[in-house]
Amino acid sequence: MNVFLARHGQTEENLSRIFQGHLPGHLTEEGRRQAVALGESLKDIALDAIVSSDLQRVVDTVRLAVGDRGLPWEKNALFREIDWGSWTGLPIDSVDRSRLPADAETPEMLYARAGRCIEYLRAHYAGKSVLVVAHGQINRNILAQVKGIPLSRLKEIPLMKNASVEVLGL
């Protein structure tokens, strides 16, 4: 299976430096341009399907990138960004980041969910060429899982830039 792992375009919330998490998110003008450029970079690649987060910033990115290709498209909450719990919507600099709130998804939980994302793709899209569009933190964890990098070394993998793509063989 070939996976083209992409991140959504830039959002207003990215620029405002807030914990976006499960918020829908609103693409900026630049984010919309990035999504169109993502589509251009993929136009000559034969894709069989799209799997994406169900959050609006990703849905908008996919529509701008590949909306007219008529590909089967599965929106799946498994591919959502980390759940920041009660930090969702707060400015990043307004909290003590050394202690997550009790209702947030922990790094261990996110890393395990990334493993489930990979298992899901293998179970449902074996032998296919799939575009997966999601978010910075879940994508970083997916990449770590694929590369065999343990959670303790996660920071070795940089966050993907908005609307960038990593090609993975699974």
Short mmCIF file of C-alpha atoms in Angstrom, two decimals:
data_model
loop_
_atom_site.label_atom_id
_atom_site.label_comp_id
_atom_site.label_asym_id
_atom_site.label_seq_id
_atom_site.Cartn_x
_atom_site.Cartn_y
_atom_site.Cartn_z
CA MET A 1 0.00 0.00 0.00
CA ASN A 2 1.20 3.49 -0.83
CA VAL A 3 0.11 6.17 1.60
CA PHE A 4 0.41 9.85 0.80
CA LEU A 5 0.19 11.39 4.26
CA ALA A 6 -0.72 15.09 4.18
CA ARG A 7 -1.50 17.82 6.68
CA HIS A 8 -4.35 20.31 6.29
CA GLY A 9 -3.74 23.87 5.11
CA GLN A 10 -2.93 26.74 7.46
CA THR A 11 -5.76 27.83 9.75
CA GLU A 12 -6.67 31.02 11.56
CA GLU A 13 -6.22 29.03 14.77
CA ASN A 14 -2.65 28.07 13.75
CA LEU A 15 -1.84 31.75 13.33
CA SER A 16 -3.50 32.65 16.63
CA ARG A 17 -1.42 29.96 18.37
CA ILE A 18 -4.30 28.29 20.15
CA PHE A 19 -4.84 24.66 21.09
CA GLN A 20 -6.96 23.70 18.08
CA GLY A 21 -7.49 20.01 18.85
CA HIS A 22 -11.00 18.97 17.89
CA LEU A 23 -12.17 22.46 16.91
CA PRO A 24 -13.36 22.63 13.29
CA GLY A 25 -10.71 25.15 12.27
CA HIS A 26 -10.94 27.80 9.55
CA LEU A 27 -8.52 27.83 6.63
CA THR A 28 -6.81 31.14 5.96
CA GLU A 29 -6.41 32.47 2.43
CA GLU A 30 -2.88 31.03 2.56
CA GLY A 31 -4.33 27.71 3.77
CA ARG A 32 -6.67 27.61 0.79
CA ARG A 33 -3.74 28.33 -1.57
CA GLN A 34 -1.73 25.58 0.15
CA ALA A 35 -4.60 23.12 -0.35
CA VAL A 36 -4.80 23.94 -4.06
CA ALA A 37 -1.01 23.51 -4.33
CA LEU A 38 -1.32 20.16 -2.55
CA GLY A 39 -3.81 19.09 -5.20
CA GLU A 40 -1.43 20.21 -7.96
CA SER A 41 1.37 18.13 -6.44
CA LEU A 42 -0.89 15.06 -6.45
CA LYS A 43 -2.60 15.53 -9.82
CA ASP A 44 -0.44 12.99 -11.68
CA ILE A 45 -0.55 10.38 -8.91
CA ALA A 46 -3.05 7.57 -9.39
CA LEU A 47 -4.99 7.43 -6.12
CA ASP A 48 -7.59 4.82 -5.22
CA ALA A 49 -9.13 6.53 -2.21
CA ILE A 50 -8.95 9.31 0.34
CA VAL A 51 -9.10 8.81 4.11
CA SER A 52 -9.20 11.91 6.26
CA SER A 53 -10.02 13.39 9.59
CA ASP A 54 -13.63 14.50 9.83
CA LEU A 55 -12.72 17.95 11.19
CA GLN A 56 -13.69 20.87 8.96
CA ARG A 57 -10.17 22.22 8.31
CA VAL A 58 -9.23 18.86 6.80
CA VAL A 59 -12.51 18.48 4.91
CA ASP A 60 -11.99 21.93 3.38
CA THR A 61 -8.38 21.06 2.48
CA VAL A 62 -9.41 17.82 0.77
CA ARG A 63 -12.20 19.53 -1.18
CA LEU A 64 -9.80 22.17 -2.49
CA ALA A 65 -7.04 19.66 -3.22
CA VAL A 66 -8.87 16.77 -4.89
CA GLY A 67 -12.56 17.60 -4.90
CA ASP A 68 -13.05 17.06 -8.63
CA ARG A 69 -11.29 13.69 -8.95
CA GLY A 70 -14.32 11.65 -7.90
CA LEU A 71 -12.38 9.42 -5.52
CA PRO A 72 -14.01 7.41 -2.72
CA TRP A 73 -13.54 9.52 0.42
CA GLU A 74 -13.84 8.27 3.98
CA LYS A 75 -14.01 10.84 6.77
CA ASN A 76 -12.89 9.08 9.95
CA ALA A 77 -12.62 10.47 13.51
CA LEU A 78 -9.73 8.08 14.21
CA PHE A 79 -7.54 10.49 12.20
CA ARG A 80 -8.47 13.58 14.25
CA GLU A 81 -5.91 15.81 15.91
CA ILE A 82 -4.94 15.30 19.54
CA ASP A 83 -7.78 16.08 21.95
CA TRP A 84 -6.56 18.87 24.22
CA GLY A 85 -9.60 18.55 26.49
CA SER A 86 -10.22 21.71 28.52
CA TRP A 87 -7.24 23.42 26.83
CA THR A 88 -9.08 23.35 23.49
CA GLY A 89 -9.47 26.89 22.21
CA LEU A 90 -7.01 28.41 24.71
CA PRO A 91 -3.85 30.30 23.71
CA ILE A 92 -0.85 27.97 23.85
CA ASP A 93 1.11 30.40 26.01
CA SER A 94 -1.70 30.71 28.58
CA VAL A 95 -1.25 27.30 30.24
CA ASP A 96 1.36 25.36 32.17
CA ARG A 97 2.34 22.89 29.43
CA SER A 98 4.23 20.69 31.89
CA ARG A 99 0.91 19.24 33.13
CA LEU A 100 -1.86 18.21 30.77
CA PRO A 101 -5.42 18.63 31.99
CA ALA A 102 -7.02 15.40 33.18
CA ASP A 103 -9.47 15.42 30.24
CA ALA A 104 -6.78 15.68 27.53
CA GLU A 105 -5.49 12.87 25.36
CA THR A 106 -2.05 11.93 26.66
CA PRO A 107 1.00 11.45 24.42
CA GLU A 108 0.75 7.70 25.12
CA MET A 109 -2.89 7.65 24.05
CA LEU A 110 -2.15 9.58 20.84
CA TYR A 111 0.80 7.32 19.98
CA ALA A 112 -1.41 4.25 20.47
CA ARG A 113 -4.17 5.82 18.33
CA ALA A 114 -1.63 6.43 15.56
CA GLY A 115 -0.88 2.71 15.64
CA ARG A 116 -4.60 2.02 15.26
CA CYS A 117 -4.68 4.39 12.25
CA ILE A 118 -1.99 2.30 10.56
CA GLU A 119 -3.78 -0.95 11.41
CA TYR A 120 -7.02 0.50 10.03
CA LEU A 121 -5.38 1.49 6.75
CA ARG A 122 -3.77 -1.94 6.37
CA ALA A 123 -7.06 -3.71 7.08
CA HIS A 124 -9.21 -1.58 4.74
CA TYR A 125 -6.89 -0.33 1.99
CA ALA A 126 -4.31 -3.08 1.41
CA GLY A 127 -2.79 -2.89 -2.06
CA LYS A 128 -4.23 0.57 -2.69
CA SER A 129 -2.77 4.01 -3.20
CA VAL A 130 -4.37 6.22 -0.54
CA LEU A 131 -4.25 9.90 0.28
CA VAL A 132 -4.53 10.38 4.05
CA VAL A 133 -5.15 13.95 5.18
CA ALA A 134 -4.96 14.72 8.87
CA HIS A 135 -3.16 16.95 11.39
CA GLY A 136 0.28 17.81 12.71
CA GLN A 137 0.35 15.81 15.94
CA ILE A 138 -1.43 12.66 14.74
CA ASN A 139 0.69 12.66 11.55
CA ARG A 140 3.90 12.96 13.61
CA ASN A 141 2.80 9.94 15.64
CA ILE A 142 1.86 7.96 12.53
CA LEU A 143 5.29 8.69 11.06
CA ALA A 144 6.96 7.60 14.31
CA GLN A 145 5.02 4.33 14.31
CA VAL A 146 5.87 3.62 10.66
CA LYS A 147 9.57 4.39 11.22
CA GLY A 148 9.74 2.37 14.45
CA ILE A 149 10.58 5.42 16.54
CA PRO A 150 9.39 5.07 20.15
CA LEU A 151 7.31 7.72 21.85
CA SER A 152 10.31 8.73 23.96
CA ARG A 153 12.03 9.95 20.74
CA LEU A 154 8.95 11.46 19.05
CA LYS A 155 10.46 14.97 18.88
CA GLU A 156 13.04 13.62 16.40
CA ILE A 157 10.25 13.82 13.83
CA PRO A 158 9.46 17.42 12.92
CA LEU A 159 5.85 18.49 12.61
CA MET A 160 4.74 18.41 9.01
CA LYS A 161 4.26 21.79 7.40
CA ASN A 162 0.73 22.76 6.39
CA ALA A 163 -0.37 20.96 3.21
CA SER A 164 2.88 19.01 2.92
CA VAL A 165 3.02 15.31 1.98
CA GLU A 166 5.08 12.33 3.15
CA VAL A 167 5.02 9.16 1.06
CA LEU A 168 4.88 5.94 3.06
CA GLY A 169 4.96 2.32 1.99
CA LEU A 170 2.87 0.19 4.36
#
